Amino acid sequence: MGIPVFDAWAVQFARSMPIGFLKDSVIGVDATYFLQNFLDLPTEPLKSALGGWPLALETKIVENVTILKGAGIKLHFVFNGLDYGLKDELFKTSISAAATNAKAFELYEINEPTQSASLFSSSGIPTASSLSDFLKMVLHKHKIDFSVAPFGALAQLAYYERDPIQFIDAIYGPSDVLLYGVEKYITDFELKTESYESNQDVEPLHTLSFVVMNSQFHWIDRRTCLEALGNVAPDVFISACLLAGSDVLQQFPPLENPALYPKGFTFRDVVHMIMSYGRTVAGVCSNYQDDPEVKNLDYLDRYRRTITGIRYHVVITKDGNVAPLEQERAPSDLHECLGQRLPEELNMYLSRGLLRPRVLNWLTSGSIVLCAPVDGGDSPEYQNLIKHQLDPWRRQALCLLSDYSHRYYQRKDITTKLWFDQGNESTFNIGPLLPSPKESLSQWHVKDDVAPGDQVVKFMQDAPFGTLFSAIQALTDTTFVSKSITSKPSNEECLKSPKEITRNVVWRFLQLRGYVNPEHQLTTWGNVLLAALAATNNDRSQDEAIFVAVELLRLDLLNADTMFPDYSGAPRAGSEIDRRNCMLVSRVACLGKLRHQAKRWSGPLSRHLLAYHSIISDVKESLRDLIEMCLVTMFLAGDADRERHDWMNLRLNLPFYMEESCALGIAVKTYLDELCNADEPTSQKARNEMRKKGEVWVKFSDFHGSLDDAFRLWDAVYQGVKKAGNQVKNASMWHEVDEWLAHRR
């Protein structure tokens, strides 16, 4: 992030002050920059080896935010919205990160823990942008304001600061913010968190007061930088920042020429280059017009597009409108520099966190870019899932959204780009996909007064209203099913309460996935799902895991096949049957959550189970796309009341928000593997010993309780398999594995 060459030069001009000077100030925070600063710390080096959200990150975030709030500082976070500008080398970062992870696993396998941990930490996984939804959840939980910009967060923050009302007093973000005319920005909060952590037995208020007194912040003033450069014009300064290279524009190629800069170039060199050729980038490009890379990139055109996108970046104004900066001078073809805009209603839902930008990006950019997963994604099964099996799901999500969008989007070409098949992009047009399931799904307008039978009503009252089971259980009541087919109500009678909205979203989603038919009756797979969900004895914490398990069964991906023969970390002890059985149980466990303290991972690793986690993660992400489209189209259609403030609550009440790691799968695999090495693996004594050793294998965890969770999850999925019968390939193997596991749990 930021402008690295500028950052290295400008650090000498950074100033520091106690954070007490910011008391009663409102600080606008670039959410991606905030997250990246945590990810750069070496506190959780193995996060890329597990997948999912980092185990200890929430605690660190809350700790820092608490200190800032204790200093009397109010924070407002801004997240990036839609992608914008030209994107080069779409897959380079993900492929490089996966390669680094692969090398780290190789070192791990030859017992080089320090070197492997260092490589895992340097892989750049997870990215800050991939944790945006995690941070939104944490901020919402702790009642900290945030919003999502239409495009770039920095432009929105600059607008907040420069507007006469001055919504914020300062910006905490990367040096890129200088491109938007900001005069000063906070680069870092140096918080004495170690004092906070080591004094937890002291009165919290006293500890916090001590930390605040001993913490400081650092900032950089643009005026100081300009003076140090000989008072160059602001336009020259901004041009130098762009040519130096950042996230918005590739570095000017001649700057990397060792013949010109044998010791590497500095920011002063970039400024000097511009000043030497007419003080314009056009003059610089003209001088280097014969440079093959400058010519190939058409660098001047890229620069002009980028600078136009910065000057007239689209933001949400104080009136709630979505408009360019300096609107009266904005060019009519601004979309060529930024990208297509969304209807303002969709922008509002995006800004409140009701949905992610993912599907919106597909629609506006016309591209679905699918990057390499953390394990590398080398297996044919995974690549087939991404390229073929999930493609109809993506198209269905796009179809639903486009049905409520401008006609331009309803006939738009969409190109799918895959990291493993870069020479074979596929393109489809949304038009032939229509009609979408819009009409069929629009018959779900079930109000609270349309109640199922007594037993189902009691359960629905007791259950969290966003759960999958409460929705599917209601459809076992035939009287309710007939009442649930409802036409669109008037504005006065639209769905209003969170319960009404979330239940109708889940019902629409279940129909979209084929668990409910257009007559609102459970299908064959609906009954399989019901059987699996009902087997948990009213423990709703595993509903999502069970649902994803059933989806994997339908995709023929929840099995014991050797999907990743070249990956380390597969079961290795016992007979071939033992290894097969351990494999299947461990894969089911990968769907669940390990009971772990908010501390760094200290346990075994498995690239094999990490690869299987990638399958789970992509299926779950596609399910989330669909349920988000069911939610947002309900509002776009006017089926639900728009006059509300609980947007983030609505999303968090629905499934598929959280992203778990493969840690539970690793714990189960380790237990069963080690049990196979015991003299009597089925004896109660051996099982007790292995459970006790598990607390050592996987530190900071409730190993015993986690195993019980995993085996209850197995029981529920197995009940679904039995209900499915011959719908599940190789169902007889499941019976054998269940019998085998019964003597080892």
XYZ file of C-alpha atoms in Angstrom:
745
model
C 0.000 0.000 0.000
C 0.978 3.630 -0.322
C 3.760 4.980 -2.510
C 6.835 3.009 -1.318
C 9.481 5.291 -2.857
C 7.825 8.384 -1.391
C 7.358 6.694 2.000
C 11.078 5.834 2.195
C 11.995 9.466 1.431
C 9.326 11.215 3.516
C 9.915 9.290 6.744
C 12.550 11.906 7.636
C 9.818 14.557 7.761
C 7.408 12.613 9.969
C 6.391 14.407 13.162
C 5.196 12.898 16.430
C 2.855 14.021 19.188
C 1.062 12.393 22.146
C -2.320 11.017 21.116
C -3.881 13.199 23.807
C -3.644 16.079 21.308
C -6.328 14.329 19.239
C -8.883 14.344 22.057
C -12.402 15.189 20.822
C -11.249 14.749 17.202
C -12.909 12.591 14.553
C -10.351 10.544 12.650
C -11.265 9.066 9.284
C -9.611 5.660 8.895
C -8.780 3.896 5.666
C -9.976 0.393 6.595
C -7.603 -1.437 4.248
C -4.570 0.466 5.566
C -5.695 -0.175 9.144
C -5.937 -3.922 8.501
C -2.663 -4.099 6.578
C -0.765 -2.630 9.519
C -1.972 -5.533 11.666
C -1.222 -8.132 8.995
C 2.342 -6.819 8.688
C 3.012 -7.613 12.348
C 4.697 -10.965 13.131
C 2.178 -11.790 15.854
C 0.372 -14.548 13.922
C 2.844 -15.957 11.379
C 0.926 -19.134 10.462
C -2.321 -17.468 9.428
C -1.760 -18.295 5.745
C -1.303 -21.981 6.588
C -4.799 -22.367 8.037
C -7.087 -20.330 5.798
C -10.057 -18.426 7.194
C -9.929 -15.400 9.440
C -6.859 -15.029 11.717
C -7.479 -16.407 15.199
C -6.128 -13.489 17.246
C -6.883 -10.529 14.981
C -10.153 -9.429 16.566
C -8.547 -9.134 19.999
C -5.731 -6.961 18.618
C -8.160 -4.707 16.751
C -10.425 -4.231 19.762
C -7.420 -3.526 21.971
C -6.175 -0.739 19.669
C -9.596 0.769 19.118
C -10.268 0.771 22.867
C -7.088 2.749 23.499
C -7.968 5.327 20.842
C -11.493 5.676 22.201
C -9.996 6.005 25.685
C -7.980 8.956 24.375
C -11.234 10.690 23.445
C -10.849 10.005 19.716
C -13.856 9.125 17.600
C -13.153 6.853 14.630
C -14.973 6.567 11.329
C -13.766 3.772 9.048
C -14.202 3.891 5.279
C -13.930 0.775 3.108
C -13.212 0.514 -0.599
C -16.246 -0.077 -2.783
C -16.155 -1.064 -6.448
C -12.866 -1.758 -8.199
C -11.722 1.083 -10.400
C -9.039 1.929 -12.934
C -6.910 -0.388 -15.061
C -5.750 -3.603 -13.423
C -2.525 -5.226 -14.637
C -1.275 -8.725 -13.895
C -4.532 -9.828 -12.311
C -3.162 -13.117 -11.018
C 0.431 -12.252 -10.160
C -0.133 -11.580 -6.458
C -2.211 -14.690 -5.742
C 0.074 -17.018 -7.715
C 3.159 -15.600 -5.982
C 1.533 -15.928 -2.546
C 0.536 -19.552 -3.200
C 4.083 -20.335 -4.365
C 5.513 -18.825 -1.184
C 3.100 -20.879 0.891
C 4.138 -24.038 -0.985
C 7.812 -23.393 -0.182
C 6.890 -22.787 3.449
C 5.128 -26.168 3.615
C 8.211 -27.839 2.121
C 10.361 -26.357 4.895
C 7.771 -27.397 7.474
C 7.910 -30.995 6.265
C 11.702 -31.149 6.698
C 11.393 -29.781 10.239
C 12.515 -26.188 9.654
C 9.863 -24.433 11.773
C 11.519 -21.017 12.040
C 12.185 -20.649 8.319
C 8.786 -22.007 7.355
C 6.988 -19.639 9.768
C 8.909 -16.724 8.266
C 7.816 -17.705 4.748
C 4.201 -18.234 5.777
C 4.241 -14.774 7.351
C 5.668 -13.181 4.190
C 3.167 -14.749 1.771
C 0.779 -11.805 1.980
C -2.177 -14.062 2.784
C -4.774 -13.154 3.824
C -4.908 -9.784 2.096
C -6.356 -6.782 3.856
C -9.160 -6.533 1.298
C -10.176 -10.156 1.949
C -10.691 -9.278 5.628
C -12.956 -6.279 5.007
C -16.082 -8.156 6.030
C -14.358 -9.412 9.159
C -13.505 -5.841 10.165
C -17.053 -4.632 9.422
C -18.388 -7.292 11.792
C -15.934 -6.307 14.549
C -16.690 -2.589 14.159
C -20.420 -3.196 14.182
C -20.135 -5.342 17.294
C -18.301 -2.537 19.103
C -20.540 0.250 17.784
C -17.864 2.017 15.722
C -19.045 3.913 12.650
C -18.087 2.789 9.169
C -19.199 3.286 5.597
C -18.311 1.856 2.197
C -17.267 4.270 -0.542
C -18.748 3.996 -4.057
C -15.214 3.344 -5.367
C -12.031 4.276 -3.469
C -11.989 4.923 0.282
C -9.262 7.578 0.076
C -11.304 9.853 -2.188
C -14.234 9.551 0.211
C -12.011 10.373 3.192
C -10.554 13.371 1.354
C -14.091 14.610 0.665
C -15.028 14.199 4.332
C -12.002 16.251 5.405
C -12.143 18.997 2.769
C -15.893 19.650 2.820
C -16.802 22.924 4.623
C -18.736 20.910 7.190
C -15.510 18.901 7.814
C -16.984 15.562 8.823
C -13.539 14.425 10.006
C -10.553 16.277 11.444
C -7.748 14.098 10.055
C -7.104 10.987 7.987
C -5.265 7.849 9.056
C -4.174 6.157 5.859
C -1.448 5.513 3.278
C 0.517 8.154 1.376
C -1.790 7.724 -1.651
C -4.171 10.086 0.112
C -1.884 12.962 -0.926
C -3.053 12.409 -4.502
C -6.451 13.801 -3.484
C -5.099 17.156 -2.266
C -4.954 16.325 1.444
C -2.473 18.558 3.314
C -1.525 16.182 6.145
C -2.239 12.625 7.156
C -1.558 10.321 10.098
C 0.824 7.510 9.187
C 0.857 5.548 12.424
C -0.485 5.259 15.953
C 2.291 4.091 18.238
C 0.214 2.599 21.034
C 1.875 1.059 24.081
C -0.275 -2.044 23.879
C 2.297 -4.148 25.717
C 1.551 -2.090 28.836
C -2.158 -2.714 28.312
C -1.611 -6.455 27.961
C 0.724 -6.799 30.955
C -1.517 -4.914 33.382
C -4.800 -6.740 32.990
C -4.972 -7.338 36.754
C -4.845 -3.575 37.382
C -7.947 -1.390 37.397
C -8.814 -1.172 33.628
C -9.349 2.588 33.731
C -5.948 3.182 35.311
C -4.234 0.863 32.816
C -5.928 2.548 29.863
C -4.998 5.971 31.203
C -1.370 4.917 31.479
C -1.329 3.575 27.915
C -2.920 6.748 26.526
C -0.365 8.916 28.317
C 2.524 6.937 26.833
C 1.221 6.569 23.276
C 1.793 8.880 20.339
C 0.888 9.339 16.701
C 2.997 10.223 13.650
C 1.959 12.394 10.730
C 3.351 13.901 7.547
C 2.643 17.392 6.228
C 2.568 17.876 2.446
C 3.797 21.467 2.730
C 7.012 20.282 4.403
C 7.580 17.784 1.587
C 7.057 20.447 -1.072
C 9.516 22.781 0.648
C 12.131 20.013 0.866
C 11.760 19.532 -2.901
C 12.426 23.197 -3.639
C 8.791 24.322 -3.460
C 7.744 22.425 -6.571
C 4.181 22.947 -7.777
C 1.519 20.629 -6.287
C 0.772 19.248 -9.777
C 4.421 18.231 -10.212
C 4.362 16.618 -6.769
C 1.239 14.582 -7.577
C 2.689 13.540 -10.941
C 5.870 12.399 -9.185
C 3.819 10.363 -6.708
C 2.043 8.631 -9.597
C 5.174 7.917 -11.642
C 6.916 6.556 -8.539
C 4.418 3.696 -8.548
C 1.455 2.799 -6.339
C -1.718 0.725 -6.356
C -3.382 3.083 -8.848
C -0.626 3.345 -11.486
C 2.312 1.169 -12.398
C 5.786 2.633 -11.847
C 7.237 4.508 -14.835
C 9.418 1.789 -16.482
C 12.625 3.833 -17.122
C 12.923 4.401 -13.364
C 13.796 0.721 -13.046
C 16.595 0.960 -15.618
C 19.916 0.207 -13.822
C 21.796 2.126 -16.503
C 19.980 5.301 -15.429
C 19.845 4.574 -11.701
C 22.527 2.005 -10.787
C 21.800 2.395 -7.055
C 18.056 2.534 -7.497
C 15.992 5.692 -7.790
C 14.679 7.974 -5.065
C 11.622 10.193 -4.931
C 13.852 13.193 -5.626
C 14.945 11.485 -8.851
C 11.330 11.222 -9.982
C 10.718 14.911 -9.282
C 13.941 15.821 -11.100
C 12.896 13.753 -14.122
C 9.598 15.638 -14.405
C 11.233 19.035 -13.904
C 13.819 18.215 -16.579
C 11.241 17.512 -19.286
C 8.892 20.471 -19.235
C 7.407 19.795 -15.801
C 4.777 17.509 -17.334
C 4.323 13.780 -17.638
C 3.625 14.299 -21.339
C 7.149 15.713 -21.694
C 8.642 12.776 -19.775
C 6.791 10.206 -21.907
C 7.789 12.031 -25.082
C 11.452 11.810 -24.092
C 11.123 8.060 -23.490
C 8.742 7.333 -26.356
C 11.092 4.731 -27.818
C 11.305 2.767 -24.589
C 9.558 -0.547 -25.412
C 7.792 -0.802 -22.035
C 6.558 2.796 -22.149
C 5.254 2.150 -25.649
C 3.731 -1.229 -24.794
C 1.906 0.133 -21.747
C 0.806 3.305 -23.572
C 1.922 4.898 -20.333
C 0.782 8.455 -21.049
C -2.779 7.267 -21.697
C -2.725 5.284 -18.448
C -1.462 8.308 -16.564
C -4.172 10.545 -18.001
C -6.891 8.047 -17.136
C -5.531 7.708 -13.610
C -5.208 11.434 -12.925
C -8.709 12.019 -14.292
C -10.072 9.285 -12.065
C -8.408 10.933 -9.059
C -9.544 14.495 -9.782
C -13.160 13.512 -10.415
C -13.441 10.442 -8.227
C -17.009 9.482 -7.348
C -18.018 9.889 -3.681
C -21.124 9.979 -1.515
C -21.881 13.635 -0.818
C -23.260 15.171 2.362
C -26.720 15.099 0.758
C -26.493 11.354 0.231
C -26.016 11.669 -3.529
C -23.348 9.798 -5.459
C -21.402 12.301 -7.552
C -17.896 13.092 -8.838
C -15.564 15.479 -7.061
C -15.677 18.828 -8.866
C -18.869 17.640 -10.543
C -19.336 20.774 -12.619
C -16.041 20.076 -14.447
C -16.181 16.291 -14.590
C -15.872 14.818 -18.109
C -18.813 12.952 -19.606
C -16.683 9.853 -20.215
C -15.527 9.529 -16.598
C -16.697 5.903 -16.639
C -13.785 5.174 -18.991
C -11.379 6.114 -16.181
C -13.209 4.704 -13.153
C -15.730 2.155 -14.357
C -19.493 1.867 -14.643
C -21.558 3.351 -11.840
C -24.353 1.651 -9.953
C -27.871 2.955 -9.324
C -27.868 5.145 -6.212
C -30.104 2.728 -4.326
C -27.547 -0.066 -4.760
C -24.783 2.308 -3.707
C -26.708 3.008 -0.521
C -26.997 -0.704 0.316
C -23.294 -1.155 -0.420
C -22.362 1.805 1.795
C -24.279 0.315 4.739
C -22.643 -3.115 4.526
C -25.755 -4.966 3.342
C -23.719 -6.737 0.666
C -20.170 -7.052 -0.625
C -18.895 -5.445 -3.829
C -18.068 -8.873 -5.352
C -21.111 -9.505 -7.573
C -21.518 -5.776 -8.185
C -17.955 -5.700 -9.537
C -18.731 -8.543 -11.930
C -21.702 -6.613 -13.302
C -20.051 -3.205 -13.662
C -16.653 -4.378 -14.913
C -17.935 -7.195 -17.110
C -15.228 -9.487 -15.682
C -15.230 -12.340 -13.188
C -11.612 -12.672 -12.059
C -10.885 -15.873 -10.119
C -7.442 -15.938 -8.494
C -5.342 -18.766 -7.111
C -6.276 -19.971 -3.613
C -3.863 -20.086 -0.706
C -2.811 -23.696 -1.368
C -2.213 -23.147 -5.099
C -5.376 -24.815 -6.442
C -3.490 -27.424 -8.461
C -5.977 -30.301 -8.267
C -8.311 -31.131 -11.179
C -11.220 -31.419 -8.719
C -10.723 -27.879 -7.451
C -10.260 -26.412 -10.911
C -13.349 -28.226 -12.176
C -15.308 -26.801 -9.230
C -14.199 -23.256 -10.018
C -14.518 -23.436 -13.791
C -17.626 -25.552 -14.253
C -19.548 -26.479 -11.112
C -19.798 -23.018 -9.556
C -20.248 -21.200 -12.866
C -24.071 -21.623 -12.883
C -24.190 -20.216 -9.354
C -22.263 -17.113 -10.423
C -24.503 -16.647 -13.443
C -27.602 -17.029 -11.303
C -26.375 -14.354 -8.871
C -25.675 -11.995 -11.783
C -29.013 -12.779 -13.350
C -30.901 -11.917 -10.159
C -29.066 -8.624 -9.751
C -29.316 -7.570 -13.389
C -33.052 -8.221 -13.378
C -33.431 -5.237 -11.054
C -30.846 -3.071 -12.843
C -30.743 -0.891 -15.951
C -31.385 -2.611 -19.291
C -27.755 -1.971 -20.189
C -26.733 -4.536 -17.574
C -29.397 -7.049 -18.599
C -27.707 -7.585 -21.962
C -24.104 -7.235 -20.904
C -21.257 -9.578 -21.842
C -19.406 -11.063 -18.875
C -15.934 -12.590 -19.238
C -14.618 -15.187 -16.805
C -10.852 -15.121 -16.232
C -9.141 -18.019 -14.441
C -5.622 -18.013 -13.061
C -4.976 -21.595 -14.267
C -6.395 -21.092 -17.755
C -5.339 -17.578 -18.692
C -5.294 -18.187 -22.432
C -8.899 -19.397 -22.542
C -11.228 -16.717 -21.254
C -14.905 -17.539 -21.631
C -17.618 -14.965 -22.286
C -21.359 -15.178 -21.822
C -24.182 -12.698 -22.202
C -26.595 -12.202 -19.327
C -29.526 -11.728 -21.726
C -30.015 -15.374 -22.764
C -29.935 -16.361 -19.082
C -33.150 -14.462 -18.545
C -35.797 -14.910 -17.349
C -34.250 -15.248 -13.923
C -35.966 -16.946 -10.960
C -37.384 -13.518 -10.141
C -41.056 -14.375 -10.637
C -40.895 -17.673 -8.765
C -38.969 -16.239 -5.823
C -41.263 -13.238 -5.588
C -44.012 -15.415 -4.082
C -42.337 -15.333 -0.681
C -43.926 -12.488 1.319
C -44.709 -14.350 4.512
C -45.718 -12.018 7.328
C -45.416 -12.894 11.010
C -49.167 -13.435 11.244
C -48.975 -16.307 8.721
C -47.981 -18.891 11.293
C -47.198 -22.613 10.999
C -48.595 -25.229 13.372
C -48.069 -25.050 17.131
C -44.948 -27.229 17.327
C -43.215 -25.421 14.507
C -44.246 -22.034 15.896
C -42.713 -22.901 19.266
C -39.473 -23.912 17.627
C -39.352 -20.826 15.393
C -39.894 -18.598 18.430
C -37.028 -20.262 20.290
C -34.602 -20.431 17.363
C -32.501 -17.521 16.093
C -34.608 -16.082 13.307
C -31.875 -16.253 10.684
C -31.179 -19.963 11.044
C -31.588 -22.361 8.176
C -33.344 -24.960 10.312
C -36.113 -22.650 11.544
C -36.926 -21.820 7.920
C -36.859 -25.352 6.566
C -38.671 -26.815 9.586
C -41.618 -24.501 8.941
C -42.107 -26.103 5.525
C -42.941 -29.466 7.105
C -46.338 -27.987 8.004
C -48.580 -28.491 4.962
C -51.090 -25.861 6.094
C -48.358 -23.291 6.398
C -46.930 -24.234 3.004
C -50.212 -23.413 1.299
C -50.410 -20.077 3.134
C -46.798 -19.184 2.324
C -47.470 -18.686 -1.397
C -48.146 -14.968 -1.254
C -48.328 -12.162 -3.769
C -46.440 -8.891 -3.510
C -48.028 -6.682 -0.845
C -48.691 -2.968 -1.003
C -46.112 -0.559 0.383
C -48.041 -0.371 3.657
C -47.998 -4.174 4.016
C -44.421 -4.913 2.921
C -42.082 -6.924 5.119
C -40.859 -4.774 7.987
C -39.446 -6.662 10.949
C -35.981 -8.257 10.841
C -37.592 -11.653 11.447
C -39.912 -11.301 8.478
C -37.141 -10.165 6.185
C -34.517 -12.734 7.154
C -36.913 -15.688 7.039
C -38.219 -14.729 3.614
C -34.654 -14.276 2.358
C -33.726 -17.748 3.609
C -36.830 -19.297 2.030
C -36.036 -17.657 -1.306
C -32.449 -18.841 -1.019
C -33.532 -22.426 -0.257
C -35.727 -22.401 -3.347
C -32.887 -20.974 -5.426
C -30.641 -23.857 -4.344
C -33.268 -26.494 -5.067
C -34.199 -27.478 -1.508
C -37.688 -26.059 -1.965
C -39.778 -26.251 -5.139
C -41.951 -23.453 -6.609
C -44.920 -24.824 -4.630
C -42.894 -24.230 -1.439
C -42.590 -27.939 -0.689
C -39.370 -29.642 0.324
C -37.593 -31.435 -2.513
C -35.623 -34.662 -2.156
C -32.513 -32.701 -1.214
C -34.636 -30.510 1.041
C -35.568 -33.583 3.056
C -31.910 -34.636 3.148
C -30.990 -31.220 4.537
C -33.824 -31.396 7.062
C -32.677 -34.821 8.282
C -29.118 -33.581 8.753
C -30.128 -30.362 10.512
C -32.585 -32.179 12.771
C -29.843 -34.507 14.017
C -28.085 -31.796 16.038
C -30.483 -31.831 19.019
C -31.361 -28.155 18.623
C -27.696 -27.074 18.552
C -27.897 -24.479 15.807
C -24.208 -23.534 15.893
C -23.422 -26.080 13.174
C -26.259 -25.321 10.745
C -24.012 -23.572 8.226
C -21.424 -26.361 8.323
C -24.143 -28.952 7.733
C -25.627 -26.969 4.855
C -22.245 -26.657 3.131
C -21.676 -30.393 3.715
C -24.912 -31.201 1.878
C -23.875 -28.909 -0.972
C -20.528 -30.713 -1.180
C -22.369 -34.044 -1.298
C -24.424 -32.747 -4.224
C -21.199 -31.672 -5.941
C -19.638 -35.097 -5.213
C -16.788 -33.402 -3.363
C -17.355 -34.667 0.182
C -15.526 -37.946 -0.156
C -12.254 -39.717 0.633
C -10.794 -39.480 -2.871
C -7.132 -38.610 -3.278
C -7.695 -35.097 -4.572
C -4.286 -33.677 -3.680
C -1.689 -36.439 -4.133
C 1.258 -34.023 -4.198
C 0.283 -32.160 -1.024
C 1.677 -33.004 2.391
C -0.422 -33.475 5.507
C -2.740 -36.315 4.470
C -3.468 -39.119 6.984
C -0.455 -41.382 7.134
C -0.932 -43.899 9.977
C -2.607 -47.286 10.011
C -3.907 -49.347 7.123
C -5.187 -48.032 3.812
C -8.731 -48.283 5.196
C -7.702 -46.368 8.321
C -6.225 -43.603 6.194
C -9.297 -43.459 3.974
C -11.619 -43.235 6.960
C -9.483 -40.617 8.685
C -9.506 -38.591 5.474
C -13.297 -38.480 5.223
C -13.875 -37.650 8.893
C -11.197 -34.932 8.787
C -12.735 -33.338 5.701
C -16.111 -33.195 7.409
C -14.396 -31.624 10.434
C -12.885 -28.927 8.191
C -16.406 -27.541 7.937
C -16.556 -26.838 11.674
C -14.893 -24.479 14.122
C -12.133 -25.270 16.585
C -12.575 -24.011 20.126
C -9.470 -21.864 20.322
C -8.353 -18.916 22.401
C -7.651 -15.590 20.704
C -3.987 -16.471 20.321
C -1.635 -17.418 17.504
C -1.826 -20.964 16.136
C 0.575 -23.389 17.768
C -0.113 -26.807 16.344
C 0.453 -29.113 13.349
C -0.204 -28.041 9.752
C -1.628 -29.797 6.705
C -1.429 -28.468 3.162
C -3.788 -31.266 2.174
C -6.549 -30.044 4.505
C -5.780 -26.429 3.601
C -6.494 -27.377 -0.020
C -9.773 -28.980 0.984
C -10.584 -25.837 2.946
C -10.212 -23.909 -0.349
C -13.012 -26.054 -1.796
C -15.202 -25.348 1.230
C -14.380 -21.642 1.132
C -15.285 -21.219 -2.541
C -18.558 -23.098 -2.167
C -19.437 -21.031 0.887
C -18.510 -17.787 -0.859
C -20.768 -18.647 -3.797
C -23.604 -19.441 -1.393
C -23.051 -16.065 0.195
C -23.296 -14.405 -3.223
C -26.695 -15.987 -3.747
C -28.135 -15.178 -0.335
C -26.919 -11.580 -0.621
C -28.647 -11.270 -3.977
C -31.848 -12.658 -2.437
C -31.565 -10.024 0.282
C -30.745 -6.986 -1.833
C -33.265 -7.774 -4.580
C -35.978 -7.977 -1.937
C -35.326 -4.285 -1.218
C -34.838 -3.348 -4.876
C -38.223 -4.883 -5.638
C -39.900 -2.953 -2.832
C -40.839 -6.155 -0.992
C -39.262 -4.923 2.249
C -39.397 -1.622 4.080
C -36.448 0.597 3.138
C -36.947 3.083 5.966
C -34.585 1.469 8.479
C -31.147 1.637 10.065
C -30.460 -2.024 10.838
C -28.743 -2.868 7.528
C -25.697 -4.561 9.026
C -27.840 -6.496 11.498
C -29.875 -7.882 8.609
C -26.758 -9.233 6.934
C -25.276 -10.673 10.117
C -28.563 -12.454 10.861
C -28.145 -14.456 7.659
C -25.798 -17.437 7.200
C -22.432 -17.673 5.397
C -20.831 -14.535 6.812
C -18.118 -16.052 8.992
C -15.003 -17.641 7.478
C -13.523 -20.474 9.538
C -10.112 -22.112 9.118
C -9.224 -25.779 8.626
C -7.999 -25.969 12.244
C -10.711 -28.382 13.432
C -9.946 -30.715 10.529
C -6.256 -30.692 11.493
C -7.106 -31.456 15.125
C -9.325 -34.404 14.166
C -6.785 -35.736 11.651
C -4.009 -35.549 14.235
C -6.111 -37.360 16.862
C -7.197 -40.188 14.552
C -3.730 -40.521 13.024
C -2.042 -40.804 16.398
C -4.726 -43.169 17.634
C -3.853 -45.549 14.800
C -0.314 -45.733 16.196
C -1.542 -46.887 19.604
C -1.301 -50.573 20.571
C -5.065 -50.787 21.040
C -6.535 -47.877 19.058
C -10.139 -48.717 19.917
C -9.607 -48.968 23.683
C -11.016 -46.277 25.953
C -7.587 -45.912 27.553
C -5.943 -45.081 24.215
C -8.682 -42.608 23.334
C -8.379 -40.823 26.672
C -4.613 -40.606 26.324
C -4.837 -39.123 22.834
C -7.428 -36.575 23.909
C -5.130 -35.507 26.730
C -2.136 -35.266 24.382
C -4.224 -33.136 22.062
C -3.979 -30.216 24.481
C -0.216 -30.320 23.834
C -0.463 -30.864 20.079
C -2.841 -27.930 19.633
C -2.118 -25.331 22.291
C -4.581 -22.692 23.460
C -7.519 -24.909 22.485
C -10.269 -26.923 24.094
C -9.162 -30.051 22.256
C -11.575 -32.371 24.036
C -14.616 -30.186 23.395
C -13.560 -29.539 19.808
C -13.402 -33.276 19.063
C -16.891 -33.696 20.451
C -18.101 -30.860 18.199
C -16.483 -32.518 15.175
C -18.040 -35.896 15.904
C -21.491 -34.361 16.419
C -21.049 -32.663 13.061
C -20.156 -36.041 11.560
C -23.318 -37.576 13.062
C -25.513 -34.871 11.533
C -23.945 -35.144 8.071
C -24.153 -38.937 8.255
C -27.897 -38.713 8.948
C -28.203 -36.658 5.790
C -26.240 -39.281 3.844
C -28.549 -42.034 5.095
C -31.583 -39.995 4.071
C -30.100 -39.349 0.630
C -29.501 -43.041 -0.027
C -28.289 -43.701 -3.550
C -28.276 -39.950 -4.281
C -24.846 -39.952 -2.610
C -22.079 -41.671 -4.496
C -20.458 -44.520 -2.548
C -22.896 -44.228 0.376
C -21.823 -47.667 1.596
C -18.387 -46.240 2.418
C -20.027 -43.746 4.769
C -21.614 -46.608 6.713
C -18.225 -48.305 7.016
C -16.551 -45.121 8.192
C -19.283 -44.443 10.747
C -18.823 -47.932 12.179
C -15.034 -47.435 12.276
C -15.358 -44.030 13.967
C -17.773 -45.352 16.615
C -14.877 -47.269 18.206
C -12.459 -44.327 18.127
C -14.379 -41.256 19.272
